[in-house]
Amino acid sequence: MFDRDATELGPVMAELVECNRLLAGGDPSPALRLRRGIAYGAARDHRTALAELAVAVTGDLSEEDLAAAHRRRAVLLCRLGEYAEAETAATESLAVRLTAAGYTARAMPRCLGGDLQGAWADTERALLLDPSYTGVHAVRGRVFLALGRPADALADFEVSTRAEAYDGDARIDRAECLLILGEPARAVGACDEIVAAGFFWPGDQHHVHLVRVHLLRARANLALGDPIAALADCFLAAALSPHSPEVYEVRAAAYQAADSAGDASADLARAAELRAA
């Protein structure tokens, strides 16, 4: 999932300073550890946030706060790619209190872990509990896309467009839906918006997602009959991920469309070498 840009971290740092001041002053309360966990999570220090939340959930929290703490653990674990642990944490949140946010937090690791039916069921449960909860639509959209239902996925992403939970990952998935559904011009526009917005993903995922955006826009421009624009994105993708076979496969298609058969053959050979390695 998308993390906020560093320009928004000023209030987060202020919250961390305040939490640390209270802790140093002798406040050991679980509520304070929950506050610190939330702040560290917002600062993208996921491991420290998880450590704080692990302390918080063992203390005397209100039912609402306890459910929220487990749910936040699930979100962080999912961001770290620990999907089984994230699903367990979300289930612990739901055991305390059934919430739409809790079901959504469990749907995401289930989706990413390959349990598409379980993920879909959780998104439906979330909407049954709270039909107004827009955060679930980005997750259900991803599930529908993975299930090969791009029209249903796009409908969910359009709802998510109006929600704060509509993150950088979902925007890329929306562009993918548009391309699959035969709307390459809209797909190019969606990719343009992602690049212009300057979304930030943590760690290595930033390059991975940017490569996907560039290759998506390249494929969409190819569908529009513009191989030169497609090649520009392919070169940007190659600079970010020089060992990705998909980069060379898409660029080969762009070269072919630009009547550069020799370059296309060279890129296809490079892609084959990388896939065989």
PDB file of C-alpha atoms in Angstrom:
ATOM      1  CA  MET A   1       0.000   0.000   0.000  1.00  0.00           C
ATOM      2  CA  PHE A   2       0.971   3.705  -0.633  1.00  0.00           C
ATOM      3  CA  ASP A   3       2.762   5.684   2.106  1.00  0.00           C
ATOM      4  CA  ARG A   4       2.461   9.441   2.335  1.00  0.00           C
ATOM      5  CA  ASP A   5       5.162  11.741   1.025  1.00  0.00           C
ATOM      6  CA  ALA A   6       7.843  13.021   3.379  1.00  0.00           C
ATOM      7  CA  THR A   7       6.459  16.569   3.096  1.00  0.00           C
ATOM      8  CA  GLU A   8       3.540  15.454   5.247  1.00  0.00           C
ATOM      9  CA  LEU A   9       5.703  14.104   8.069  1.00  0.00           C
ATOM     10  CA  GLY A  10       6.049  17.347  10.085  1.00  0.00           C
ATOM     11  CA  PRO A  11       2.987  16.691  12.288  1.00  0.00           C
ATOM     12  CA  VAL A  12       4.074  13.060  12.637  1.00  0.00           C
ATOM     13  CA  MET A  13       7.456  14.084  14.017  1.00  0.00           C
ATOM     14  CA  ALA A  14       5.752  16.464  16.426  1.00  0.00           C
ATOM     15  CA  GLU A  15       3.531  13.618  17.631  1.00  0.00           C
ATOM     16  CA  LEU A  16       6.551  11.362  18.143  1.00  0.00           C
ATOM     17  CA  VAL A  17       8.330  14.045  20.159  1.00  0.00           C
ATOM     18  CA  GLU A  18       5.252  14.480  22.359  1.00  0.00           C
ATOM     19  CA  CYS A  19       4.849  10.720  22.860  1.00  0.00           C
ATOM     20  CA  ASN A  20       8.517  10.363  23.778  1.00  0.00           C
ATOM     21  CA  ARG A  21       8.215  13.248  26.231  1.00  0.00           C
ATOM     22  CA  LEU A  22       5.257  11.581  27.954  1.00  0.00           C
ATOM     23  CA  LEU A  23       7.018   8.215  28.031  1.00  0.00           C
ATOM     24  CA  ALA A  24      10.137   9.771  29.549  1.00  0.00           C
ATOM     25  CA  GLY A  25       7.896  11.482  32.096  1.00  0.00           C
ATOM     26  CA  GLY A  26       6.688   8.137  33.390  1.00  0.00           C
ATOM     27  CA  ASP A  27       3.570   7.412  31.358  1.00  0.00           C
ATOM     28  CA  PRO A  28       3.710   3.657  30.577  1.00  0.00           C
ATOM     29  CA  SER A  29       0.074   3.399  29.476  1.00  0.00           C
ATOM     30  CA  PRO A  30      -0.972   1.133  26.593  1.00  0.00           C
ATOM     31  CA  ALA A  31      -2.822   4.098  25.119  1.00  0.00           C
ATOM     32  CA  LEU A  32       0.469   5.981  24.807  1.00  0.00           C
ATOM     33  CA  ARG A  33       2.173   2.981  23.208  1.00  0.00           C
ATOM     34  CA  LEU A  34      -0.709   2.857  20.740  1.00  0.00           C
ATOM     35  CA  ARG A  35      -0.159   6.542  19.944  1.00  0.00           C
ATOM     36  CA  ARG A  36       3.558   5.904  19.423  1.00  0.00           C
ATOM     37  CA  GLY A  37       2.808   2.922  17.207  1.00  0.00           C
ATOM     38  CA  ILE A  38       0.494   4.992  15.052  1.00  0.00           C
ATOM     39  CA  ALA A  39       3.087   7.764  14.785  1.00  0.00           C
ATOM     40  CA  TYR A  40       5.943   5.401  13.902  1.00  0.00           C
ATOM     41  CA  GLY A  41       3.725   3.780  11.284  1.00  0.00           C
ATOM     42  CA  ALA A  42       2.966   7.164   9.744  1.00  0.00           C
ATOM     43  CA  ALA A  43       6.720   7.851   9.719  1.00  0.00           C
ATOM     44  CA  ARG A  44       7.183   4.592   7.736  1.00  0.00           C
ATOM     45  CA  ASP A  45       9.201   2.948  10.508  1.00  0.00           C
ATOM     46  CA  HIS A  46       7.091  -0.168  10.301  1.00  0.00           C
ATOM     47  CA  ARG A  47       9.163  -2.450  12.548  1.00  0.00           C
ATOM     48  CA  THR A  48       9.278   0.045  15.411  1.00  0.00           C
ATOM     49  CA  ALA A  49       5.573   0.699  14.967  1.00  0.00           C
ATOM     50  CA  LEU A  50       4.854  -3.023  15.212  1.00  0.00           C
ATOM     51  CA  ALA A  51       6.944  -3.283  18.382  1.00  0.00           C
ATOM     52  CA  GLU A  52       4.955  -0.458  19.977  1.00  0.00           C
ATOM     53  CA  LEU A  53       1.628  -1.943  18.937  1.00  0.00           C
ATOM     54  CA  ALA A  54       2.662  -5.365  20.270  1.00  0.00           C
ATOM     55  CA  VAL A  55       3.115  -3.745  23.690  1.00  0.00           C
ATOM     56  CA  ALA A  56      -0.133  -1.820  23.394  1.00  0.00           C
ATOM     57  CA  VAL A  57      -2.320  -4.870  22.683  1.00  0.00           C
ATOM     58  CA  THR A  58      -1.136  -6.609  25.860  1.00  0.00           C
ATOM     59  CA  GLY A  59      -2.380  -3.741  28.031  1.00  0.00           C
ATOM     60  CA  ASP A  60      -5.709  -2.421  29.217  1.00  0.00           C
ATOM     61  CA  LEU A  61      -7.114  -0.774  26.093  1.00  0.00           C
ATOM     62  CA  SER A  62     -10.735  -0.014  25.352  1.00  0.00           C
ATOM     63  CA  GLU A  63     -12.449  -2.454  22.999  1.00  0.00           C
ATOM     64  CA  GLU A  64     -12.347   0.120  20.208  1.00  0.00           C
ATOM     65  CA  ASP A  65      -8.650   0.875  20.689  1.00  0.00           C
ATOM     66  CA  LEU A  66      -7.720  -2.794  20.983  1.00  0.00           C
ATOM     67  CA  ALA A  67      -9.490  -3.622  17.731  1.00  0.00           C
ATOM     68  CA  ALA A  68      -7.806  -0.638  16.063  1.00  0.00           C
ATOM     69  CA  ALA A  69      -4.363  -1.642  17.357  1.00  0.00           C
ATOM     70  CA  HIS A  70      -4.653  -5.167  15.939  1.00  0.00           C
ATOM     71  CA  ARG A  71      -5.975  -3.741  12.667  1.00  0.00           C
ATOM     72  CA  ARG A  72      -3.026  -1.381  12.401  1.00  0.00           C
ATOM     73  CA  ARG A  73      -0.690  -4.304  13.037  1.00  0.00           C
ATOM     74  CA  ALA A  74      -2.363  -6.106  10.135  1.00  0.00           C
ATOM     75  CA  VAL A  75      -1.853  -3.165   7.781  1.00  0.00           C
ATOM     76  CA  LEU A  76       1.820  -2.807   8.694  1.00  0.00           C
ATOM     77  CA  LEU A  77       2.502  -6.529   8.383  1.00  0.00           C
ATOM     78  CA  CYS A  78       0.846  -6.505   4.978  1.00  0.00           C
ATOM     79  CA  ARG A  79       3.079  -3.643   3.867  1.00  0.00           C
ATOM     80  CA  LEU A  80       6.070  -5.715   4.926  1.00  0.00           C
ATOM     81  CA  GLY A  81       4.866  -8.652   2.852  1.00  0.00           C
ATOM     82  CA  GLU A  82       4.081 -10.827   5.870  1.00  0.00           C
ATOM     83  CA  TYR A  83       0.640 -11.812   4.661  1.00  0.00           C
ATOM     84  CA  ALA A  84      -0.097 -14.776   6.950  1.00  0.00           C
ATOM     85  CA  GLU A  85       0.804 -12.718  10.029  1.00  0.00           C
ATOM     86  CA  ALA A  86      -1.244  -9.798   8.710  1.00  0.00           C
ATOM     87  CA  GLU A  87      -4.285 -12.026   8.256  1.00  0.00           C
ATOM     88  CA  THR A  88      -3.900 -13.304  11.818  1.00  0.00           C
ATOM     89  CA  ALA A  89      -3.664  -9.776  13.213  1.00  0.00           C
ATOM     90  CA  ALA A  90      -6.761  -8.691  11.289  1.00  0.00           C
ATOM     91  CA  THR A  91      -8.642 -11.741  12.582  1.00  0.00           C
ATOM     92  CA  GLU A  92      -7.633 -10.751  16.129  1.00  0.00           C
ATOM     93  CA  SER A  93      -9.059  -7.287  15.465  1.00  0.00           C
ATOM     94  CA  LEU A  94     -12.329  -8.811  14.269  1.00  0.00           C
ATOM     95  CA  ALA A  95     -12.466 -11.068  17.325  1.00  0.00           C
ATOM     96  CA  VAL A  96     -12.519  -7.933  19.476  1.00  0.00           C
ATOM     97  CA  ARG A  97     -14.974  -5.980  17.348  1.00  0.00           C
ATOM     98  CA  LEU A  98     -16.508  -6.597  13.922  1.00  0.00           C
ATOM     99  CA  THR A  99     -15.771  -3.570  11.765  1.00  0.00           C
ATOM    100  CA  ALA A 100     -15.675  -2.805   8.052  1.00  0.00           C
ATOM    101  CA  ALA A 101     -12.083  -1.603   8.469  1.00  0.00           C
ATOM    102  CA  GLY A 102     -11.140  -4.884  10.131  1.00  0.00           C
ATOM    103  CA  TYR A 103     -12.598  -6.986   7.319  1.00  0.00           C
ATOM    104  CA  THR A 104     -10.832  -4.764   4.784  1.00  0.00           C
ATOM    105  CA  ALA A 105      -7.545  -5.179   6.645  1.00  0.00           C
ATOM    106  CA  ARG A 106      -7.940  -8.951   6.380  1.00  0.00           C
ATOM    107  CA  ALA A 107      -9.041  -8.877   2.747  1.00  0.00           C
ATOM    108  CA  MET A 108      -5.824  -7.238   1.569  1.00  0.00           C
ATOM    109  CA  PRO A 109      -3.328  -9.887   2.791  1.00  0.00           C
ATOM    110  CA  ARG A 110      -5.714 -12.604   1.659  1.00  0.00           C
ATOM    111  CA  CYS A 111      -5.773 -11.057  -1.811  1.00  0.00           C
ATOM    112  CA  LEU A 112      -2.003 -10.615  -1.968  1.00  0.00           C
ATOM    113  CA  GLY A 113      -1.477 -14.103  -0.564  1.00  0.00           C
ATOM    114  CA  GLY A 114      -3.624 -15.672  -3.279  1.00  0.00           C
ATOM    115  CA  ASP A 115      -6.836 -16.359  -1.339  1.00  0.00           C
ATOM    116  CA  LEU A 116      -9.035 -14.396  -3.735  1.00  0.00           C
ATOM    117  CA  GLN A 117     -12.326 -15.951  -2.652  1.00  0.00           C
ATOM    118  CA  GLY A 118     -11.565 -15.294   1.007  1.00  0.00           C
ATOM    119  CA  ALA A 119     -10.568 -11.730   0.179  1.00  0.00           C
ATOM    120  CA  TRP A 120     -13.752 -11.155  -1.832  1.00  0.00           C
ATOM    121  CA  ALA A 121     -15.882 -12.558   1.005  1.00  0.00           C
ATOM    122  CA  ASP A 122     -14.248 -10.169   3.468  1.00  0.00           C
ATOM    123  CA  THR A 123     -14.879  -7.139   1.255  1.00  0.00           C
ATOM    124  CA  GLU A 124     -18.537  -8.141   0.977  1.00  0.00           C
ATOM    125  CA  ARG A 125     -18.761  -8.526   4.762  1.00  0.00           C
ATOM    126  CA  ALA A 126     -17.249  -5.064   5.155  1.00  0.00           C
ATOM    127  CA  LEU A 127     -19.884  -3.516   2.911  1.00  0.00           C
ATOM    128  CA  LEU A 128     -22.704  -5.398   4.649  1.00  0.00           C
ATOM    129  CA  LEU A 129     -21.530  -3.919   7.947  1.00  0.00           C
ATOM    130  CA  ASP A 130     -21.055  -0.422   6.565  1.00  0.00           C
ATOM    131  CA  PRO A 131     -22.181   0.300   2.984  1.00  0.00           C
ATOM    132  CA  SER A 132     -20.711   3.813   3.255  1.00  0.00           C
ATOM    133  CA  TYR A 133     -17.174   2.578   3.998  1.00  0.00           C
ATOM    134  CA  THR A 134     -15.357   3.680   0.849  1.00  0.00           C
ATOM    135  CA  GLY A 135     -11.977   2.294   1.918  1.00  0.00           C
ATOM    136  CA  VAL A 136     -13.032  -1.231   1.000  1.00  0.00           C
ATOM    137  CA  HIS A 137     -13.617  -0.448  -2.674  1.00  0.00           C
ATOM    138  CA  ALA A 138      -9.929  -0.129  -3.557  1.00  0.00           C
ATOM    139  CA  VAL A 139      -9.321  -3.573  -2.053  1.00  0.00           C
ATOM    140  CA  ARG A 140     -12.349  -5.183  -3.698  1.00  0.00           C
ATOM    141  CA  GLY A 141     -11.267  -3.625  -6.986  1.00  0.00           C
ATOM    142  CA  ARG A 142      -7.929  -5.406  -6.715  1.00  0.00           C
ATOM    143  CA  VAL A 143      -9.704  -8.667  -5.950  1.00  0.00           C
ATOM    144  CA  PHE A 144     -11.991  -8.276  -8.974  1.00  0.00           C
ATOM    145  CA  LEU A 145      -9.005  -7.461 -11.190  1.00  0.00           C
ATOM    146  CA  ALA A 146      -7.167 -10.579  -9.989  1.00  0.00           C
ATOM    147  CA  LEU A 147     -10.345 -12.617 -10.636  1.00  0.00           C
ATOM    148  CA  GLY A 148     -10.439 -11.420 -14.244  1.00  0.00           C
ATOM    149  CA  ARG A 149     -13.395  -9.063 -13.757  1.00  0.00           C
ATOM    150  CA  PRO A 150     -11.939  -5.716 -14.917  1.00  0.00           C
ATOM    151  CA  ALA A 151     -15.306  -3.989 -15.423  1.00  0.00           C
ATOM    152  CA  ASP A 152     -16.327  -4.711 -11.823  1.00  0.00           C
ATOM    153  CA  ALA A 153     -12.844  -3.697 -10.668  1.00  0.00           C
ATOM    154  CA  LEU A 154     -13.048  -0.388 -12.509  1.00  0.00           C
ATOM    155  CA  ALA A 155     -16.422   0.382 -10.925  1.00  0.00           C
ATOM    156  CA  ASP A 156     -14.859  -0.074  -7.491  1.00  0.00           C
ATOM    157  CA  PHE A 157     -11.833   2.037  -8.375  1.00  0.00           C
ATOM    158  CA  GLU A 158     -14.109   4.819  -9.584  1.00  0.00           C
ATOM    159  CA  VAL A 159     -15.786   4.833  -6.156  1.00  0.00           C
ATOM    160  CA  SER A 160     -12.376   4.824  -4.507  1.00  0.00           C
ATOM    161  CA  THR A 161     -11.325   7.869  -6.520  1.00  0.00           C
ATOM    162  CA  ARG A 162     -13.420   9.938  -4.139  1.00  0.00           C
ATOM    163  CA  ALA A 163     -11.951   8.356  -1.001  1.00  0.00           C
ATOM    164  CA  GLU A 164      -8.799   9.125   0.974  1.00  0.00           C
ATOM    165  CA  ALA A 165      -8.023   5.404   0.878  1.00  0.00           C
ATOM    166  CA  TYR A 166      -7.558   5.625  -2.892  1.00  0.00           C
ATOM    167  CA  ASP A 167      -3.814   5.071  -2.937  1.00  0.00           C
ATOM    168  CA  GLY A 168      -1.070   4.832  -5.505  1.00  0.00           C
ATOM    169  CA  ASP A 169      -1.402   1.050  -5.929  1.00  0.00           C
ATOM    170  CA  ALA A 170      -5.112   1.298  -6.674  1.00  0.00           C
ATOM    171  CA  ARG A 171      -4.508   4.071  -9.189  1.00  0.00           C
ATOM    172  CA  ILE A 172      -2.152   1.801 -11.116  1.00  0.00           C
ATOM    173  CA  ASP A 173      -4.707  -1.008 -11.007  1.00  0.00           C
ATOM    174  CA  ARG A 174      -7.348   1.400 -12.329  1.00  0.00           C
ATOM    175  CA  ALA A 175      -5.105   2.253 -15.281  1.00  0.00           C
ATOM    176  CA  GLU A 176      -4.634  -1.482 -15.912  1.00  0.00           C
ATOM    177  CA  CYS A 177      -8.416  -1.950 -15.957  1.00  0.00           C
ATOM    178  CA  LEU A 178      -8.847   0.851 -18.484  1.00  0.00           C
ATOM    179  CA  LEU A 179      -6.274  -0.714 -20.790  1.00  0.00           C
ATOM    180  CA  ILE A 180      -7.826  -4.174 -20.490  1.00  0.00           C
ATOM    181  CA  LEU A 181     -11.259  -2.717 -21.253  1.00  0.00           C
ATOM    182  CA  GLY A 182     -10.016  -1.108 -24.469  1.00  0.00           C
ATOM    183  CA  GLU A 183      -9.674   2.481 -23.287  1.00  0.00           C
ATOM    184  CA  PRO A 184      -5.976   3.184 -23.895  1.00  0.00           C
ATOM    185  CA  ALA A 185      -6.359   6.980 -24.029  1.00  0.00           C
ATOM    186  CA  ARG A 186      -7.906   6.997 -20.554  1.00  0.00           C
ATOM    187  CA  ALA A 187      -5.207   4.578 -19.384  1.00  0.00           C
ATOM    188  CA  VAL A 188      -2.510   7.004 -20.571  1.00  0.00           C
ATOM    189  CA  GLY A 189      -4.280   9.830 -18.746  1.00  0.00           C
ATOM    190  CA  ALA A 190      -4.475   7.755 -15.571  1.00  0.00           C
ATOM    191  CA  CYS A 191      -0.738   7.008 -15.750  1.00  0.00           C
ATOM    192  CA  ASP A 192      -0.009  10.693 -16.377  1.00  0.00           C
ATOM    193  CA  GLU A 193      -1.904  11.543 -13.173  1.00  0.00           C
ATOM    194  CA  ILE A 194       0.093   8.995 -11.160  1.00  0.00           C
ATOM    195  CA  VAL A 195       3.418  10.368 -12.381  1.00  0.00           C
ATOM    196  CA  ALA A 196       2.340  13.987 -11.879  1.00  0.00           C
ATOM    197  CA  ALA A 197       1.091  13.291  -8.350  1.00  0.00           C
ATOM    198  CA  GLY A 198       4.534  12.056  -7.317  1.00  0.00           C
ATOM    199  CA  PHE A 199       3.317   9.081  -5.302  1.00  0.00           C
ATOM    200  CA  PHE A 200       5.860   7.527  -2.968  1.00  0.00           C
ATOM    201  CA  TRP A 201       6.150   3.832  -2.158  1.00  0.00           C
ATOM    202  CA  PRO A 202       8.544   2.638   0.569  1.00  0.00           C
ATOM    203  CA  GLY A 203      11.918   1.090  -0.190  1.00  0.00           C
ATOM    204  CA  ASP A 204      12.437  -0.979  -3.321  1.00  0.00           C
ATOM    205  CA  GLN A 205       8.702  -0.936  -4.000  1.00  0.00           C
ATOM    206  CA  HIS A 206       8.983   2.638  -5.266  1.00  0.00           C
ATOM    207  CA  HIS A 207      10.998   1.536  -8.310  1.00  0.00           C
ATOM    208  CA  VAL A 208       8.835  -1.540  -8.824  1.00  0.00           C
ATOM    209  CA  HIS A 209       5.661   0.531  -8.984  1.00  0.00           C
ATOM    210  CA  LEU A 210       7.163   3.236 -11.173  1.00  0.00           C
ATOM    211  CA  VAL A 211       8.337   0.591 -13.637  1.00  0.00           C
ATOM    212  CA  ARG A 212       4.801  -0.776 -13.764  1.00  0.00           C
ATOM    213  CA  VAL A 213       3.406   2.702 -14.463  1.00  0.00           C
ATOM    214  CA  HIS A 214       5.872   3.335 -17.291  1.00  0.00           C
ATOM    215  CA  LEU A 215       5.233  -0.058 -18.890  1.00  0.00           C
ATOM    216  CA  LEU A 216       1.483   0.407 -18.584  1.00  0.00           C
ATOM    217  CA  ARG A 217       1.696   3.788 -20.293  1.00  0.00           C
ATOM    218  CA  ALA A 218       3.965   2.300 -22.959  1.00  0.00           C
ATOM    219  CA  ARG A 219       1.479  -0.459 -23.712  1.00  0.00           C
ATOM    220  CA  ALA A 220      -1.372   2.054 -23.811  1.00  0.00           C
ATOM    221  CA  ASN A 221       0.532   4.314 -26.222  1.00  0.00           C
ATOM    222  CA  LEU A 222       1.263   1.295 -28.395  1.00  0.00           C
ATOM    223  CA  ALA A 223      -2.464   0.605 -28.508  1.00  0.00           C
ATOM    224  CA  LEU A 224      -2.930   4.226 -29.597  1.00  0.00           C
ATOM    225  CA  GLY A 225      -0.374   3.785 -32.375  1.00  0.00           C
ATOM    226  CA  ASP A 226       2.349   5.954 -30.814  1.00  0.00           C
ATOM    227  CA  PRO A 227       5.510   3.796 -30.584  1.00  0.00           C
ATOM    228  CA  ILE A 228       7.768   6.809 -29.984  1.00  0.00           C
ATOM    229  CA  ALA A 229       5.944   7.729 -26.766  1.00  0.00           C
ATOM    230  CA  ALA A 230       5.960   4.032 -25.836  1.00  0.00           C
ATOM    231  CA  LEU A 231       9.724   3.845 -26.326  1.00  0.00           C
ATOM    232  CA  ALA A 232      10.267   6.872 -24.089  1.00  0.00           C
ATOM    233  CA  ASP A 233       8.508   5.084 -21.224  1.00  0.00           C
ATOM    234  CA  CYS A 234      10.356   1.852 -21.952  1.00  0.00           C
ATOM    235  CA  PHE A 235      13.710   3.599 -21.607  1.00  0.00           C
ATOM    236  CA  LEU A 236      12.595   5.118 -18.295  1.00  0.00           C
ATOM    237  CA  ALA A 237      11.528   1.654 -17.112  1.00  0.00           C
ATOM    238  CA  ALA A 238      14.834   0.124 -18.253  1.00  0.00           C
ATOM    239  CA  ALA A 239      16.785   2.740 -16.301  1.00  0.00           C
ATOM    240  CA  LEU A 240      14.851   1.826 -13.152  1.00  0.00           C
ATOM    241  CA  SER A 241      14.847  -1.945 -13.665  1.00  0.00           C
ATOM    242  CA  PRO A 242      17.564  -3.052 -16.119  1.00  0.00           C
ATOM    243  CA  HIS A 243      17.155  -6.734 -15.259  1.00  0.00           C
ATOM    244  CA  SER A 244      13.394  -7.018 -15.826  1.00  0.00           C
ATOM    245  CA  PRO A 245      12.536  -9.196 -18.842  1.00  0.00           C
ATOM    246  CA  GLU A 246       9.144  -7.509 -19.170  1.00  0.00           C
ATOM    247  CA  VAL A 247      10.863  -4.181 -19.836  1.00  0.00           C
ATOM    248  CA  TYR A 248      12.643  -5.612 -22.875  1.00  0.00           C
ATOM    249  CA  GLU A 249       9.550  -7.464 -24.097  1.00  0.00           C
ATOM    250  CA  VAL A 250       7.455  -4.306 -24.105  1.00  0.00           C
ATOM    251  CA  ARG A 251      10.300  -2.298 -25.632  1.00  0.00           C
ATOM    252  CA  ALA A 252      10.677  -4.946 -28.349  1.00  0.00           C
ATOM    253  CA  ALA A 253       7.020  -4.465 -29.246  1.00  0.00           C
ATOM    254  CA  ALA A 254       7.583  -0.713 -29.388  1.00  0.00           C
ATOM    255  CA  TYR A 255      10.650  -1.130 -31.606  1.00  0.00           C
ATOM    256  CA  GLN A 256       8.680  -3.454 -33.880  1.00  0.00           C
ATOM    257  CA  ALA A 257       5.898  -0.889 -34.190  1.00  0.00           C
ATOM    258  CA  ALA A 258       8.537   1.751 -34.970  1.00  0.00           C
ATOM    259  CA  ASP A 259       9.934  -0.437 -37.809  1.00  0.00           C
ATOM    260  CA  SER A 260      13.179  -1.142 -35.976  1.00  0.00           C
ATOM    261  CA  ALA A 261      13.294  -4.918 -36.333  1.00  0.00           C
ATOM    262  CA  GLY A 262      16.956  -5.266 -35.349  1.00  0.00           C
ATOM    263  CA  ASP A 263      16.473  -3.492 -32.033  1.00  0.00           C
ATOM    264  CA  ALA A 264      13.321  -5.524 -31.428  1.00  0.00           C
ATOM    265  CA  SER A 265      15.199  -8.789 -31.966  1.00  0.00           C
ATOM    266  CA  ALA A 266      17.991  -7.698 -29.634  1.00  0.00           C
ATOM    267  CA  ASP A 267      15.516  -6.839 -26.871  1.00  0.00           C
ATOM    268  CA  LEU A 268      13.652 -10.128 -27.269  1.00  0.00           C
ATOM    269  CA  ALA A 269      16.944 -12.002 -26.991  1.00  0.00           C
ATOM    270  CA  ARG A 270      17.817 -10.039 -23.856  1.00  0.00           C
ATOM    271  CA  ALA A 271      14.413 -10.807 -22.346  1.00  0.00           C
ATOM    272  CA  ALA A 272      14.861 -14.517 -23.070  1.00  0.00           C
ATOM    273  CA  GLU A 273      18.285 -14.489 -21.390  1.00  0.00           C
ATOM    274  CA  LEU A 274      16.849 -12.849 -18.281  1.00  0.00           C
ATOM    275  CA  ARG A 275      13.950 -15.296 -18.061  1.00  0.00           C
ATOM    276  CA  ALA A 276      16.313 -18.239 -18.436  1.00  0.00           C
ATOM    277  CA  ALA A 277      18.714 -16.982 -15.770  1.00  0.00           C
TER     278      ALA A 277
END
